[in-house]
């Protein structure tokens, strides 16, 4: 969707940003790419500077993906816990980058590890947001068999966020992969049910169903475009909104 009205009023007051662990890799095959982490941290700072309360959930696929570990013969529960620990590593890296920019940040883990981050307590997390601290939720839901997409939707619901922003490599949801199909068509708006029926691969089915049941819009946009999220929060730019019809 494009909106060039120039209205600079933020459309949201509290949002959750979900990004994949792969987004932190840069052009590497795995791991963390510090310049890329810093670039994304600057994007988060620009959103924070608008006065918007911001939560973040980062996947762990750049370090370890539970499902792929399970596919290689590892016991699924163990593999998923390893994936959760990978998200903590990514969260700490992003916290370091944000605090280097002067942004107060809290990493909050669903698995208690008091030496490195806070345990998840909903009221405390809400208070951090009210004090304009960025909250990075790590370790998924704390349970195996749930993806970080589902964790992001759960936390956004618990924090009373007004929307989930899903940062990807493309500027919205397409009917097929735009990188390999030049004739791919981008949706401006799509319903939760259409996402499920057409298997559009935005988030997993559990996350979409949870967002639908709580009437929580999902905004899919490109994380590659500088200032993209800030622009969308002002009602500008190109993106796809998933919401009830």
Short mmCIF file of C-alpha atoms in Angstrom, two decimals, residues 24-240:
data_model
loop_
_atom_site.label_atom_id
_atom_site.label_comp_id
_atom_site.label_asym_id
_atom_site.label_seq_id
_atom_site.Cartn_x
_atom_site.Cartn_y
_atom_site.Cartn_z
CA UNK A 24 21.22 -10.33 11.09
CA UNK A 25 23.53 -12.38 8.85
CA UNK A 26 24.18 -9.74 6.22
CA UNK A 27 25.83 -11.48 3.28
CA UNK A 28 27.28 -14.22 5.48
CA UNK A 29 26.13 -17.85 5.43
CA UNK A 30 25.42 -17.90 9.18
CA UNK A 31 26.04 -16.03 12.43
CA UNK A 32 25.94 -12.32 13.18
CA UNK A 33 27.16 -9.53 10.88
CA UNK A 34 27.87 -6.57 13.20
CA UNK A 35 27.36 -3.82 10.54
CA UNK A 36 23.95 -5.33 9.70
CA UNK A 37 22.99 -5.52 13.37
CA UNK A 38 24.00 -1.88 13.75
CA UNK A 39 21.97 -0.86 10.67
CA UNK A 40 18.83 -2.51 12.04
CA UNK A 41 19.47 -1.00 15.47
CA UNK A 42 19.52 2.46 13.86
CA UNK A 43 16.15 1.70 12.25
CA UNK A 44 14.77 0.75 15.67
CA UNK A 45 16.20 3.91 17.19
CA UNK A 46 14.46 6.04 14.56
CA UNK A 47 11.12 4.40 15.47
CA UNK A 48 11.86 4.86 19.18
CA UNK A 49 12.72 8.53 18.58
CA UNK A 50 9.20 9.04 17.20
CA UNK A 51 7.90 8.32 20.70
CA UNK A 52 6.52 4.89 19.76
CA UNK A 53 6.71 2.11 22.34
CA UNK A 54 8.56 -0.77 20.72
CA UNK A 55 8.83 -4.51 21.37
CA UNK A 56 11.10 -6.77 19.31
CA UNK A 57 11.23 -10.51 18.69
CA UNK A 58 14.19 -11.93 16.75
CA UNK A 59 14.36 -15.47 15.42
CA UNK A 60 17.38 -17.73 15.82
CA UNK A 61 17.73 -19.22 12.34
CA UNK A 62 21.11 -17.57 11.71
CA UNK A 63 22.57 -19.65 14.55
CA UNK A 64 20.35 -22.70 14.96
CA UNK A 65 16.93 -23.68 13.71
CA UNK A 66 15.15 -26.29 15.83
CA UNK A 67 13.13 -27.75 12.97
CA UNK A 68 16.18 -28.35 10.76
CA UNK A 69 18.07 -29.85 13.69
CA UNK A 70 15.15 -32.19 14.30
CA UNK A 71 15.10 -33.15 10.62
CA UNK A 72 18.71 -34.29 10.94
CA UNK A 73 17.82 -36.76 13.66
CA UNK A 74 18.03 -34.62 16.78
CA UNK A 75 15.22 -35.00 19.28
CA UNK A 76 12.72 -32.22 18.52
CA UNK A 77 12.36 -30.84 22.04
CA UNK A 78 16.13 -30.55 22.50
CA UNK A 79 16.51 -28.97 19.06
CA UNK A 80 13.81 -26.39 19.81
CA UNK A 81 15.42 -25.42 23.13
CA UNK A 82 18.72 -24.92 21.29
CA UNK A 83 16.89 -22.65 18.85
CA UNK A 84 15.45 -20.67 21.78
CA UNK A 85 18.95 -20.13 23.18
CA UNK A 86 20.03 -18.86 19.76
CA UNK A 87 17.34 -16.15 19.98
CA UNK A 88 18.82 -15.02 23.30
CA UNK A 89 22.22 -14.56 21.64
CA UNK A 90 20.63 -12.46 18.90
CA UNK A 91 18.67 -10.41 21.44
CA UNK A 92 21.83 -9.63 23.42
CA UNK A 93 23.61 -8.58 20.21
CA UNK A 94 20.76 -6.22 19.32
CA UNK A 95 20.67 -4.86 22.88
CA UNK A 96 24.37 -4.07 22.66
CA UNK A 97 23.92 -2.26 19.35
CA UNK A 98 20.93 -0.26 20.64
CA UNK A 99 22.61 0.76 23.88
CA UNK A 100 25.68 1.87 21.91
CA UNK A 101 23.25 4.30 20.24
CA UNK A 102 22.01 5.51 23.63
CA UNK A 103 18.68 3.64 23.61
CA UNK A 104 17.66 2.00 26.89
CA UNK A 105 16.84 -1.64 26.18
CA UNK A 106 15.78 -4.71 28.13
CA UNK A 107 16.19 -8.32 27.02
CA UNK A 108 13.39 -10.39 28.54
CA UNK A 109 13.64 -14.16 28.29
CA UNK A 110 10.89 -16.77 28.53
CA UNK A 111 13.56 -19.12 29.92
CA UNK A 112 15.01 -17.71 33.17
CA UNK A 113 18.73 -16.86 32.94
CA UNK A 114 19.10 -14.05 35.42
CA UNK A 115 22.80 -13.44 34.80
CA UNK A 116 22.21 -12.15 31.27
CA UNK A 117 18.59 -10.99 31.00
CA UNK A 118 15.32 -10.52 32.85
CA UNK A 119 12.70 -13.26 33.26
CA UNK A 120 9.40 -12.59 31.51
CA UNK A 121 6.92 -10.91 33.85
CA UNK A 122 4.13 -9.23 31.89
CA UNK A 123 3.52 -6.28 34.21
CA UNK A 124 7.23 -5.50 34.45
CA UNK A 125 7.57 -5.62 30.67
CA UNK A 126 4.63 -3.24 30.25
CA UNK A 127 6.26 -0.87 32.71
CA UNK A 128 9.48 -0.90 30.69
CA UNK A 129 7.50 0.09 27.59
CA UNK A 130 5.77 2.88 29.49
CA UNK A 131 9.23 4.15 30.47
CA UNK A 132 10.13 4.19 26.74
CA UNK A 133 12.56 1.29 26.92
CA UNK A 134 12.73 -1.09 23.98
CA UNK A 135 11.83 -4.62 25.09
CA UNK A 136 13.44 -7.51 23.21
CA UNK A 137 11.59 -10.73 23.96
CA UNK A 138 13.86 -13.78 23.71
CA UNK A 139 13.58 -17.58 23.98
CA UNK A 140 10.27 -17.76 22.15
CA UNK A 141 7.36 -18.80 24.32
CA UNK A 142 9.67 -20.92 26.48
CA UNK A 143 8.08 -24.05 25.06
CA UNK A 144 9.13 -26.39 22.25
CA UNK A 145 6.97 -26.83 19.12
CA UNK A 146 6.18 -23.10 18.96
CA UNK A 147 7.88 -20.80 16.46
CA UNK A 148 9.14 -17.29 17.12
CA UNK A 149 6.27 -16.08 14.89
CA UNK A 150 3.82 -17.49 17.41
CA UNK A 151 5.90 -16.07 20.28
CA UNK A 152 5.82 -12.63 18.62
CA UNK A 153 2.03 -12.74 18.23
CA UNK A 154 1.60 -13.92 21.82
CA UNK A 155 3.81 -11.15 23.24
CA UNK A 156 2.17 -8.50 21.04
CA UNK A 157 -1.21 -9.57 22.38
CA UNK A 158 -0.02 -9.61 26.00
CA UNK A 159 1.59 -6.17 25.63
CA UNK A 160 -1.58 -4.72 24.05
CA UNK A 161 0.33 -3.77 20.90
CA UNK A 162 -1.65 -2.15 18.11
CA UNK A 163 0.09 -4.12 15.39
CA UNK A 164 2.85 -6.55 14.45
CA UNK A 165 5.44 -5.40 11.95
CA UNK A 166 7.05 -8.30 10.09
CA UNK A 167 10.35 -7.17 8.55
CA UNK A 168 11.27 -9.21 5.45
CA UNK A 169 13.45 -8.94 2.34
CA UNK A 170 10.52 -7.81 0.15
CA UNK A 171 8.04 -4.95 0.43
CA UNK A 172 4.94 -6.95 1.27
CA UNK A 173 3.10 -10.20 0.58
CA UNK A 174 3.12 -11.57 -2.97
CA UNK A 175 1.12 -14.38 -4.56
CA UNK A 176 4.48 -16.06 -5.36
CA UNK A 177 8.17 -15.41 -4.76
CA UNK A 178 8.92 -12.04 -6.45
CA UNK A 179 12.64 -12.84 -6.53
CA UNK A 180 12.12 -15.73 -8.93
CA UNK A 181 8.82 -14.68 -10.54
CA UNK A 182 8.84 -11.25 -12.26
CA UNK A 183 5.04 -11.48 -12.70
CA UNK A 184 4.39 -11.88 -8.97
CA UNK A 185 1.55 -9.69 -7.72
CA UNK A 186 1.76 -7.84 -4.40
CA UNK A 187 -1.28 -7.58 -2.14
CA UNK A 188 -2.14 -4.23 -0.54
CA UNK A 189 -4.45 -5.87 1.97
CA UNK A 190 -5.27 -9.48 2.67
CA UNK A 191 -7.37 -11.20 5.32
CA UNK A 192 -6.06 -13.72 7.84
CA UNK A 193 -8.25 -16.41 6.29
CA UNK A 194 -6.85 -15.70 2.81
CA UNK A 195 -3.32 -16.05 4.17
CA UNK A 196 -4.22 -19.46 5.57
CA UNK A 197 -6.24 -20.63 2.55
CA UNK A 198 -3.65 -19.51 -0.01
CA UNK A 199 -0.71 -20.62 2.16
CA UNK A 200 1.00 -17.26 1.65
CA UNK A 201 3.88 -18.02 4.04
CA UNK A 202 3.66 -14.80 6.04
CA UNK A 203 3.80 -16.49 9.43
CA UNK A 204 2.94 -19.99 10.55
CA UNK A 205 -0.72 -20.94 10.88
CA UNK A 206 -0.74 -20.77 14.71
CA UNK A 207 0.54 -17.17 14.66
CA UNK A 208 -1.98 -16.11 12.00
CA UNK A 209 -4.87 -17.72 13.90
CA UNK A 210 -3.83 -16.05 17.16
CA UNK A 211 -3.57 -12.64 15.44
CA UNK A 212 -6.97 -13.17 13.81
CA UNK A 213 -8.64 -14.15 17.08
CA UNK A 214 -7.27 -11.01 18.76
CA UNK A 215 -7.87 -8.72 15.78
CA UNK A 216 -4.18 -7.81 15.67
CA UNK A 217 -3.11 -6.42 12.27
CA UNK A 218 0.14 -7.64 10.72
CA UNK A 219 2.13 -5.22 8.57
CA UNK A 220 4.62 -6.89 6.22
CA UNK A 221 7.34 -4.59 4.88
CA UNK A 222 10.92 -4.56 3.66
CA UNK A 223 13.61 -4.32 6.32
CA UNK A 224 16.10 -3.52 3.57
CA UNK A 225 14.63 -0.08 2.88
CA UNK A 226 16.19 2.60 5.06
CA UNK A 227 13.57 4.36 7.19
CA UNK A 228 10.90 1.99 5.93
CA UNK A 229 9.28 1.20 9.26
CA UNK A 230 9.30 4.82 10.39
CA UNK A 231 7.63 5.85 7.14
CA UNK A 232 4.92 3.20 7.50
CA UNK A 233 4.20 4.34 11.04
CA UNK A 234 3.52 7.77 9.53
CA UNK A 235 1.18 6.26 6.94
CA UNK A 236 3.66 6.33 4.04
CA UNK A 237 5.52 3.74 1.98
CA UNK A 238 4.79 0.33 0.50
CA UNK A 239 3.64 -2.63 2.56
CA UNK A 240 0.90 -5.24 2.98
#
